[in-house]
mmCIF file of C-alpha atoms and ligand atoms in Angstrom:
data_model
loop_
_atom_site.group_PDB
_atom_site.id
_atom_site.type_symbol
_atom_site.label_atom_id
_atom_site.label_comp_id
_atom_site.label_asym_id
_atom_site.label_seq_id
_atom_site.Cartn_x
_atom_site.Cartn_y
_atom_site.Cartn_z
ATOM 1 C CA MET E 731 0.000 0.000 0.000
ATOM 2 C CA PRO E 732 1.282 3.536 -0.612
ATOM 3 C CA GLU E 733 1.434 3.865 3.116
ATOM 4 C CA GLY E 734 1.937 7.588 3.614
ATOM 5 C CA ARG E 735 -1.398 8.435 1.982
ATOM 6 C CA LEU E 736 -3.276 5.784 3.884
ATOM 7 C CA ILE E 737 -1.721 6.723 7.203
ATOM 8 C CA SER E 738 -2.622 10.394 6.702
ATOM 9 C CA ALA E 739 -6.207 9.475 5.849
ATOM 10 C CA PHE E 740 -6.495 8.057 9.382
ATOM 11 C CA SER E 741 -4.610 10.730 11.244
ATOM 12 C CA ARG E 742 -6.143 11.415 14.686
ATOM 13 C CA CYS E 743 -8.855 8.861 13.947
ATOM 14 C CA THR E 744 -10.973 7.393 16.742
ATOM 15 C CA PRO E 745 -12.599 3.923 16.699
ATOM 16 C CA ASP E 746 -16.038 5.448 16.056
ATOM 17 C CA ALA E 747 -14.786 7.413 13.062
ATOM 18 C CA GLN E 748 -12.962 4.555 11.290
ATOM 19 C CA ALA E 749 -15.841 3.346 9.146
ATOM 20 C CA SER E 750 -16.588 6.797 7.760
ATOM 21 C CA ARG E 751 -12.898 7.352 6.951
ATOM 22 C CA TRP E 752 -12.914 4.139 4.887
ATOM 23 C CA ASP E 753 -16.140 5.173 3.219
ATOM 24 C CA ASN E 754 -14.603 8.559 2.318
ATOM 25 C CA LEU E 755 -11.695 6.788 0.641
ATOM 26 C CA TRP E 756 -14.113 4.688 -1.414
ATOM 27 C CA LYS E 757 -16.137 7.769 -2.326
ATOM 28 C CA SER E 758 -13.047 9.590 -3.536
ATOM 29 C CA GLY E 759 -11.984 6.553 -5.591
ATOM 30 C CA GLU E 760 -8.795 5.866 -3.633
ATOM 31 C CA GLN E 761 -9.016 2.101 -3.451
ATOM 32 C CA ASP E 762 -5.720 1.882 -5.334
ATOM 33 C CA LEU E 763 -4.309 2.280 -1.798
ATOM 34 C CA TRP E 764 -5.151 -1.367 -1.037
ATOM 35 C CA ASP E 765 -6.850 -3.028 -4.017
ATOM 36 C CA ARG E 766 -4.651 -5.736 -5.563
ATOM 37 C CA GLY E 767 -6.881 -6.659 -8.461
ATOM 38 C CA GLN E 768 -7.201 -10.368 -7.762
ATOM 39 C CA ALA E 769 -8.122 -12.966 -5.145
ATOM 40 C CA SER E 770 -5.384 -13.663 -2.580
ATOM 41 C CA PRO E 771 -2.882 -16.064 -4.195
ATOM 42 C CA ALA E 772 -2.112 -17.524 -0.749
ATOM 43 C CA LEU E 773 -5.784 -18.330 -0.107
ATOM 44 C CA ARG E 774 -6.133 -19.888 -3.541
ATOM 45 C CA GLU E 775 -3.077 -22.015 -2.933
ATOM 46 C CA TYR E 776 -4.291 -23.105 0.504
ATOM 47 C CA LEU E 777 -7.805 -24.005 -0.595
ATOM 48 C CA GLN E 778 -6.481 -26.069 -3.462
ATOM 49 C CA SER E 779 -3.833 -27.887 -1.422
ATOM 50 C CA ASP E 780 -4.083 -31.388 0.070
ATOM 51 C CA ASN E 781 -3.460 -29.853 3.529
ATOM 52 C CA CYS E 782 -6.602 -27.779 3.422
ATOM 53 C CA LEU E 783 -8.965 -28.427 6.336
ATOM 54 C CA ILE E 784 -11.757 -26.300 4.924
ATOM 55 C CA LYS E 785 -12.540 -28.487 1.922
ATOM 56 C CA ALA E 786 -14.149 -31.187 4.030
ATOM 57 C CA VAL E 787 -16.028 -28.817 6.341
ATOM 58 C CA GLY E 788 -19.747 -29.456 6.372
ATOM 59 C CA GLU E 789 -19.591 -31.554 3.216
ATOM 60 C CA HIS E 790 -22.361 -33.824 4.376
ATOM 61 C CA CYS E 791 -24.593 -31.274 6.028
ATOM 62 C CA GLY E 792 -27.071 -31.338 3.141
ATOM 63 C CA ARG E 793 -26.693 -27.675 2.274
ATOM 64 C CA ARG E 794 -24.051 -25.491 0.784
ATOM 65 C CA ARG E 795 -21.365 -24.288 3.134
ATOM 66 C CA LYS E 796 -21.563 -20.653 4.120
ATOM 67 C CA ALA E 797 -18.563 -18.341 3.940
ATOM 68 C CA LEU E 798 -18.065 -14.713 4.994
ATOM 69 C CA VAL E 799 -15.445 -12.255 3.813
ATOM 70 C CA PRO E 800 -15.713 -9.214 6.093
ATOM 71 C CA ALA E 801 -14.317 -5.947 4.674
ATOM 72 C CA CYS E 802 -14.252 -7.633 1.281
ATOM 73 C CA GLY E 803 -13.424 -4.545 -0.801
ATOM 74 C CA THR E 804 -13.998 -5.228 -4.502
ATOM 75 C CA GLY E 805 -14.833 -8.837 -3.665
ATOM 76 C CA TYR E 806 -12.139 -10.846 -5.469
ATOM 77 C CA ASP E 807 -11.944 -13.382 -2.630
ATOM 78 C CA VAL E 808 -15.740 -13.559 -2.421
ATOM 79 C CA MET E 809 -16.017 -14.531 -6.076
ATOM 80 C CA PHE E 810 -13.226 -17.058 -5.738
ATOM 81 C CA LEU E 811 -14.987 -18.769 -2.821
ATOM 82 C CA ALA E 812 -18.328 -18.749 -4.608
ATOM 83 C CA LYS E 813 -16.686 -20.362 -7.597
ATOM 84 C CA LEU E 814 -15.532 -23.168 -5.286
ATOM 85 C CA GLY E 815 -19.160 -23.694 -4.307
ATOM 86 C CA PHE E 816 -19.423 -21.762 -1.024
ATOM 87 C CA ASP E 817 -22.489 -19.570 -0.534
ATOM 88 C CA THR E 818 -20.486 -16.449 0.163
ATOM 89 C CA VAL E 819 -21.293 -13.130 1.808
ATOM 90 C CA GLY E 820 -19.046 -10.157 1.157
ATOM 91 C CA LEU E 821 -19.540 -7.540 3.871
ATOM 92 C CA GLU E 822 -18.539 -3.919 3.423
ATOM 93 C CA VAL E 823 -19.217 -0.889 5.548
ATOM 94 C CA SER E 824 -19.049 1.375 2.493
ATOM 95 C CA ALA E 825 -22.044 1.481 0.148
ATOM 96 C CA GLN E 826 -19.675 2.604 -2.596
ATOM 97 C CA ALA E 827 -17.580 -0.537 -2.063
ATOM 98 C CA VAL E 828 -20.694 -2.698 -2.289
ATOM 99 C CA ASP E 829 -21.617 -1.083 -5.628
ATOM 100 C CA THR E 830 -18.099 -1.685 -6.911
ATOM 101 C CA ALA E 831 -18.185 -5.310 -5.742
ATOM 102 C CA ARG E 832 -21.550 -5.946 -7.367
ATOM 103 C CA GLY E 833 -20.215 -4.553 -10.638
ATOM 104 C CA TYR E 834 -17.160 -6.788 -10.393
ATOM 105 C CA ALA E 835 -19.340 -9.828 -9.589
ATOM 106 C CA ALA E 836 -21.527 -9.178 -12.613
ATOM 107 C CA SER E 837 -18.497 -9.007 -14.874
ATOM 108 C CA VAL E 838 -16.995 -12.234 -13.480
ATOM 109 C CA SER E 839 -20.231 -14.229 -13.530
ATOM 110 C CA GLY E 840 -20.871 -13.085 -17.094
ATOM 111 C CA VAL E 841 -17.490 -14.263 -18.359
ATOM 112 C CA GLU E 842 -17.351 -17.477 -16.348
ATOM 113 C CA GLY E 843 -21.010 -18.267 -17.015
ATOM 114 C CA ARG E 844 -20.428 -18.102 -20.754
ATOM 115 C CA THR E 845 -17.243 -20.112 -20.806
ATOM 116 C CA LYS E 846 -17.621 -22.778 -18.149
ATOM 117 C CA ASP E 847 -20.205 -24.807 -16.355
ATOM 118 C CA ILE E 848 -19.272 -23.836 -12.825
ATOM 119 C CA ASN E 849 -21.326 -24.861 -9.841
ATOM 120 C CA TRP E 850 -21.302 -21.437 -8.233
ATOM 121 C CA GLY E 851 -22.338 -20.814 -4.661
ATOM 122 C CA LYS E 852 -24.670 -17.907 -4.049
ATOM 123 C CA VAL E 853 -22.991 -14.489 -3.807
ATOM 124 C CA ASP E 854 -24.356 -11.762 -1.588
ATOM 125 C CA PHE E 855 -22.698 -8.364 -1.155
ATOM 126 C CA VAL E 856 -24.051 -6.678 1.934
ATOM 127 C CA GLN E 857 -23.550 -3.186 3.251
ATOM 128 C CA GLY E 858 -23.061 -3.281 7.000
ATOM 129 C CA ASP E 859 -20.720 -2.730 9.895
ATOM 130 C CA PHE E 860 -18.898 -5.884 10.975
ATOM 131 C CA PHE E 861 -19.242 -4.806 14.614
ATOM 132 C CA SER E 862 -23.004 -4.476 14.480
ATOM 133 C CA GLN E 863 -25.540 -7.310 14.235
ATOM 134 C CA ASP E 864 -27.964 -5.479 11.908
ATOM 135 C CA TRP E 865 -26.933 -7.267 8.708
ATOM 136 C CA GLU E 866 -26.691 -10.795 10.096
ATOM 137 C CA SER E 867 -30.207 -12.174 10.212
ATOM 138 C CA ASN E 868 -30.815 -11.392 6.527
ATOM 139 C CA VAL E 869 -27.823 -13.385 5.363
ATOM 140 C CA LEU E 870 -27.757 -16.217 7.885
ATOM 141 C CA SER E 871 -31.434 -17.133 7.457
ATOM 142 C CA GLY E 872 -31.720 -19.536 10.371
ATOM 143 C CA THR E 873 -28.169 -20.955 10.285
ATOM 144 C CA MET E 874 -26.299 -20.188 13.474
ATOM 145 C CA GLY E 875 -23.130 -18.802 11.934
ATOM 146 C CA PHE E 876 -20.624 -19.273 9.152
ATOM 147 C CA ASP E 877 -18.693 -22.413 8.274
ATOM 148 C CA PHE E 878 -15.743 -20.345 7.141
ATOM 149 C CA VAL E 879 -14.670 -16.729 7.579
ATOM 150 C CA TYR E 880 -11.697 -15.296 5.694
ATOM 151 C CA ASP E 881 -9.827 -12.257 6.980
ATOM 152 C CA TYR E 882 -7.369 -10.417 4.827
ATOM 153 C CA THR E 883 -6.431 -6.772 5.410
ATOM 154 C CA PHE E 884 -9.295 -6.207 7.820
ATOM 155 C CA LEU E 885 -7.570 -6.637 11.183
ATOM 156 C CA CYS E 886 -4.585 -4.591 9.979
ATOM 157 C CA ALA E 887 -6.980 -1.854 8.815
ATOM 158 C CA LEU E 888 -8.423 -1.383 12.313
ATOM 159 C CA LEU E 889 -7.084 0.804 15.099
ATOM 160 C CA PRO E 890 -5.439 -1.344 17.807
ATOM 161 C CA GLU E 891 -8.271 -0.339 20.216
ATOM 162 C CA SER E 892 -10.722 -2.288 18.022
ATOM 163 C CA ARG E 893 -8.815 -5.568 17.947
ATOM 164 C CA LYS E 894 -10.497 -7.237 20.903
ATOM 165 C CA ALA E 895 -13.902 -6.395 19.444
ATOM 166 C CA TRP E 896 -12.766 -7.928 16.126
ATOM 167 C CA ALA E 897 -11.873 -11.207 17.900
ATOM 168 C CA ASP E 898 -15.107 -11.287 19.922
ATOM 169 C CA ARG E 899 -17.156 -10.650 16.820
ATOM 170 C CA MET E 900 -15.322 -13.381 14.890
ATOM 171 C CA ALA E 901 -16.202 -15.755 17.715
ATOM 172 C CA GLU E 902 -19.886 -14.853 17.345
ATOM 173 C CA LEU E 903 -19.858 -15.311 13.584
ATOM 174 C CA VAL E 904 -17.949 -18.591 13.208
ATOM 175 C CA LYS E 905 -19.935 -21.671 14.196
ATOM 176 C CA PRO E 906 -18.413 -23.888 16.908
ATOM 177 C CA GLY E 907 -16.113 -26.433 15.246
ATOM 178 C CA ARG E 908 -15.820 -24.310 12.091
ATOM 179 C CA TYR E 909 -12.984 -22.136 10.832
ATOM 180 C CA LEU E 910 -11.555 -18.662 10.623
ATOM 181 C CA VAL E 911 -8.717 -18.371 8.107
ATOM 182 C CA CYS E 912 -6.417 -15.352 8.346
ATOM 183 C CA LEU E 913 -3.862 -14.247 5.837
ATOM 184 C CA GLU E 914 -1.551 -12.688 8.413
ATOM 185 C CA PHE E 915 -0.322 -9.337 7.081
ATOM 186 C CA PRO E 916 1.738 -7.249 7.652
ATOM 187 C CA LEU E 917 4.228 -9.311 9.649
ATOM 188 C CA TRP E 918 7.260 -7.377 8.402
ATOM 189 C CA LYS E 919 6.139 -4.179 10.089
ATOM 190 C CA GLU E 920 6.848 -3.195 13.707
ATOM 191 C CA ASN E 921 3.692 -3.259 15.819
ATOM 192 C CA GLN E 922 4.501 0.215 17.151
ATOM 193 C CA ALA E 923 4.673 1.791 13.677
ATOM 194 C CA GLU E 924 1.901 4.014 12.383
ATOM 195 C CA GLY E 925 -0.908 2.494 10.320
ATOM 196 C CA PRO E 926 -3.028 1.420 8.660
ATOM 197 C CA PRO E 927 -1.886 -1.129 7.863
ATOM 198 C CA PHE E 928 -0.882 -1.810 11.480
ATOM 199 C CA GLY E 929 1.879 -4.331 12.166
ATOM 200 C CA LEU E 930 0.445 -7.583 13.515
ATOM 201 C CA GLN E 931 3.375 -9.612 14.821
ATOM 202 C CA GLY E 932 1.945 -12.013 17.416
ATOM 203 C CA VAL E 933 -1.411 -10.229 17.379
ATOM 204 C CA TYR E 934 -3.578 -13.025 15.901
ATOM 205 C CA TRP E 935 -2.188 -15.463 18.461
ATOM 206 C CA ASN E 936 -2.750 -13.076 21.341
ATOM 207 C CA LEU E 937 -6.338 -12.329 20.319
ATOM 208 C CA LEU E 938 -7.577 -15.696 19.186
ATOM 209 C CA ALA E 939 -5.606 -18.253 21.219
ATOM 210 C CA GLU E 940 -4.816 -16.298 24.379
ATOM 211 C CA GLY E 941 -7.927 -14.152 24.532
ATOM 212 C CA GLY E 942 -5.827 -10.978 24.893
ATOM 213 C CA ASP E 943 -6.558 -7.467 23.678
ATOM 214 C CA GLY E 944 -4.148 -7.685 20.745
ATOM 215 C CA LYS E 945 -1.963 -4.851 21.986
ATOM 216 C CA VAL E 946 1.307 -6.769 21.961
ATOM 217 C CA GLU E 947 4.697 -5.356 21.078
ATOM 218 C CA ARG E 948 6.019 -8.304 19.110
ATOM 219 C CA GLU E 949 5.666 -12.005 18.474
ATOM 220 C CA HIS E 950 6.248 -14.104 21.604
ATOM 221 C CA MET E 951 6.000 -17.826 22.322
ATOM 222 C CA GLU E 952 3.208 -19.494 20.376
ATOM 223 C CA ASP E 953 2.565 -23.116 21.299
ATOM 224 C CA ASP E 954 -0.369 -24.876 19.661
ATOM 225 C CA SER E 955 -0.253 -27.664 22.262
ATOM 226 C CA LEU E 956 -1.218 -25.254 25.094
ATOM 227 C CA THR E 957 -4.865 -24.414 25.600
ATOM 228 C CA GLY E 958 -5.302 -20.686 25.924
ATOM 229 C CA SER E 959 -8.338 -18.814 27.147
ATOM 230 C CA GLY E 960 -9.122 -17.469 23.679
ATOM 231 C CA GLN E 961 -12.177 -18.522 21.737
ATOM 232 C CA PHE E 962 -10.249 -20.310 18.985
ATOM 233 C CA THR E 963 -7.680 -23.083 18.704
ATOM 234 C CA ARG E 964 -5.040 -22.697 16.046
ATOM 235 C CA VAL E 965 -5.036 -25.859 13.954
ATOM 236 C CA GLN E 966 -2.661 -24.852 11.164
ATOM 237 C CA ARG E 967 -0.121 -22.146 10.396
ATOM 238 C CA LEU E 968 1.588 -22.311 7.037
ATOM 239 C CA LYS E 969 3.913 -20.191 4.989
ATOM 240 C CA PRO E 970 2.353 -19.835 1.545
ATOM 241 C CA SER E 971 4.711 -20.335 -1.373
ATOM 242 C CA ILE E 972 3.064 -17.339 -3.015
ATOM 243 C CA SER E 973 1.409 -14.170 -1.705
ATOM 244 C CA PHE E 974 1.085 -10.504 -2.635
ATOM 245 C CA PRO E 975 4.458 -8.716 -2.941
ATOM 246 C CA GLN E 976 3.303 -6.240 -0.257
ATOM 247 C CA GLY E 977 3.760 -9.056 2.298
ATOM 248 C CA LYS E 978 7.530 -8.959 1.569
ATOM 249 C CA GLY E 979 7.718 -12.742 1.855
ATOM 250 C CA THR E 980 6.498 -12.769 5.471
ATOM 251 C CA ASP E 981 2.743 -13.484 5.074
ATOM 252 C CA MET E 982 1.385 -16.559 6.859
ATOM 253 C CA ILE E 983 -1.887 -18.431 6.553
ATOM 254 C CA SER E 984 -3.350 -19.360 9.924
ATOM 255 C CA VAL E 985 -6.396 -21.550 10.431
ATOM 256 C CA TRP E 986 -8.407 -21.206 13.647
ATOM 257 C CA LYS E 987 -11.107 -23.559 14.865
ATOM 258 C CA LYS E 988 -13.899 -22.051 16.947
ATOM 259 C CA LYS E 989 -14.156 -23.777 20.330
HETATM 260 C C1 SAM R 2068 -7.558 -2.261 3.558
HETATM 261 S S1 SAM R 2068 -9.161 -2.373 2.881
HETATM 262 C C2 SAM R 2068 -9.142 -4.075 2.347
HETATM 263 C C3 SAM R 2068 -10.252 -4.482 1.417
HETATM 264 C C4 SAM R 2068 -10.114 -5.896 0.859
HETATM 265 N N1 SAM R 2068 -10.000 -6.881 1.929
HETATM 266 C C5 SAM R 2068 -8.946 -5.967 -0.068
HETATM 267 O O1 SAM R 2068 -7.930 -6.604 0.276
HETATM 268 O O2 SAM R 2068 -9.013 -5.379 -1.164
HETATM 269 C C6 SAM R 2068 -10.182 -2.415 4.332
HETATM 270 C C7 SAM R 2068 -11.648 -2.488 4.018
HETATM 271 O O3 SAM R 2068 -12.369 -2.619 5.226
HETATM 272 C C8 SAM R 2068 -13.629 -1.996 5.078
HETATM 273 N N2 SAM R 2068 -14.135 -1.773 6.445
HETATM 274 C C9 SAM R 2068 -13.568 -0.969 7.381
HETATM 275 N N3 SAM R 2068 -14.264 -1.038 8.527
HETATM 276 C C10 SAM R 2068 -15.280 -1.915 8.314
HETATM 277 C C11 SAM R 2068 -16.339 -2.405 9.140
HETATM 278 N N4 SAM R 2068 -16.467 -1.987 10.405
HETATM 279 N N5 SAM R 2068 -17.212 -3.290 8.617
HETATM 280 C C12 SAM R 2068 -17.069 -3.710 7.331
HETATM 281 N N6 SAM R 2068 -16.096 -3.273 6.498
HETATM 282 C C13 SAM R 2068 -15.198 -2.389 6.987
HETATM 283 C C14 SAM R 2068 -13.272 -0.735 4.305
HETATM 284 O O4 SAM R 2068 -14.367 -0.119 3.670
HETATM 285 C C15 SAM R 2068 -12.219 -1.266 3.326
HETATM 286 O O5 SAM R 2068 -12.789 -1.628 2.102
#
């Protein structure tokens, strides 16, 4: 990301003002600050690998599996998951982002629909605030949560004060026994440096496994065999062979099972 511009757009921002700052960036057409024009290569690699735990999730539950991509931006990852057969919700706080995502979805479905017989999952782009429950009942229609949530560049986009709320909300949205997958980024950046994106060394572990507030200075001991008081158990952490160049070779995929 051209970081200087993004950092200045959030100067003296408070947690309550974050959503409107993101919306302003969408309205002024500045998504070049984060938009990478394609689904995450690391997610694609993981979901197509033999190691992937998500493939088998809910296979025999007699309905399509339900995925959520919060803060989905243009929706590249949403369309990729739908193409794999997940009923997928892309959530965005910005109405402008939702319009952009719907336009992108129409262009992808048109091309793919003409050229291939793909068993698409349903795609739903929803305008709503991740931290509020307003949007949920419409998209969950009776199911008690999502089988799979994917986070990429959402946690790093939030002020550190909002991290605990992010983890608590993830725990509400992922069904027990189902998965949250995080593409951990940016791990090359000091946690004390200005953001967004905010450095996240050791932050996912602290929030999800230890039940902390995510305000850690750096990575410390992470031991999957210890049971922490967090609401998730980490079941995999892998270094993808490919990711966006902005990760500077440090991105990790981590897979978290809701307790
Ligand atoms: C850094 S961008 C990443 C977008 C997308 N994941 C991508 O990689 O292109 C962060 C996104 O989070 C969205 N966002 C910020 N706060 C949000 C919230 N509370 N609920 C839903 N979306 C939010 C913003 O509108 C913005 O599109």
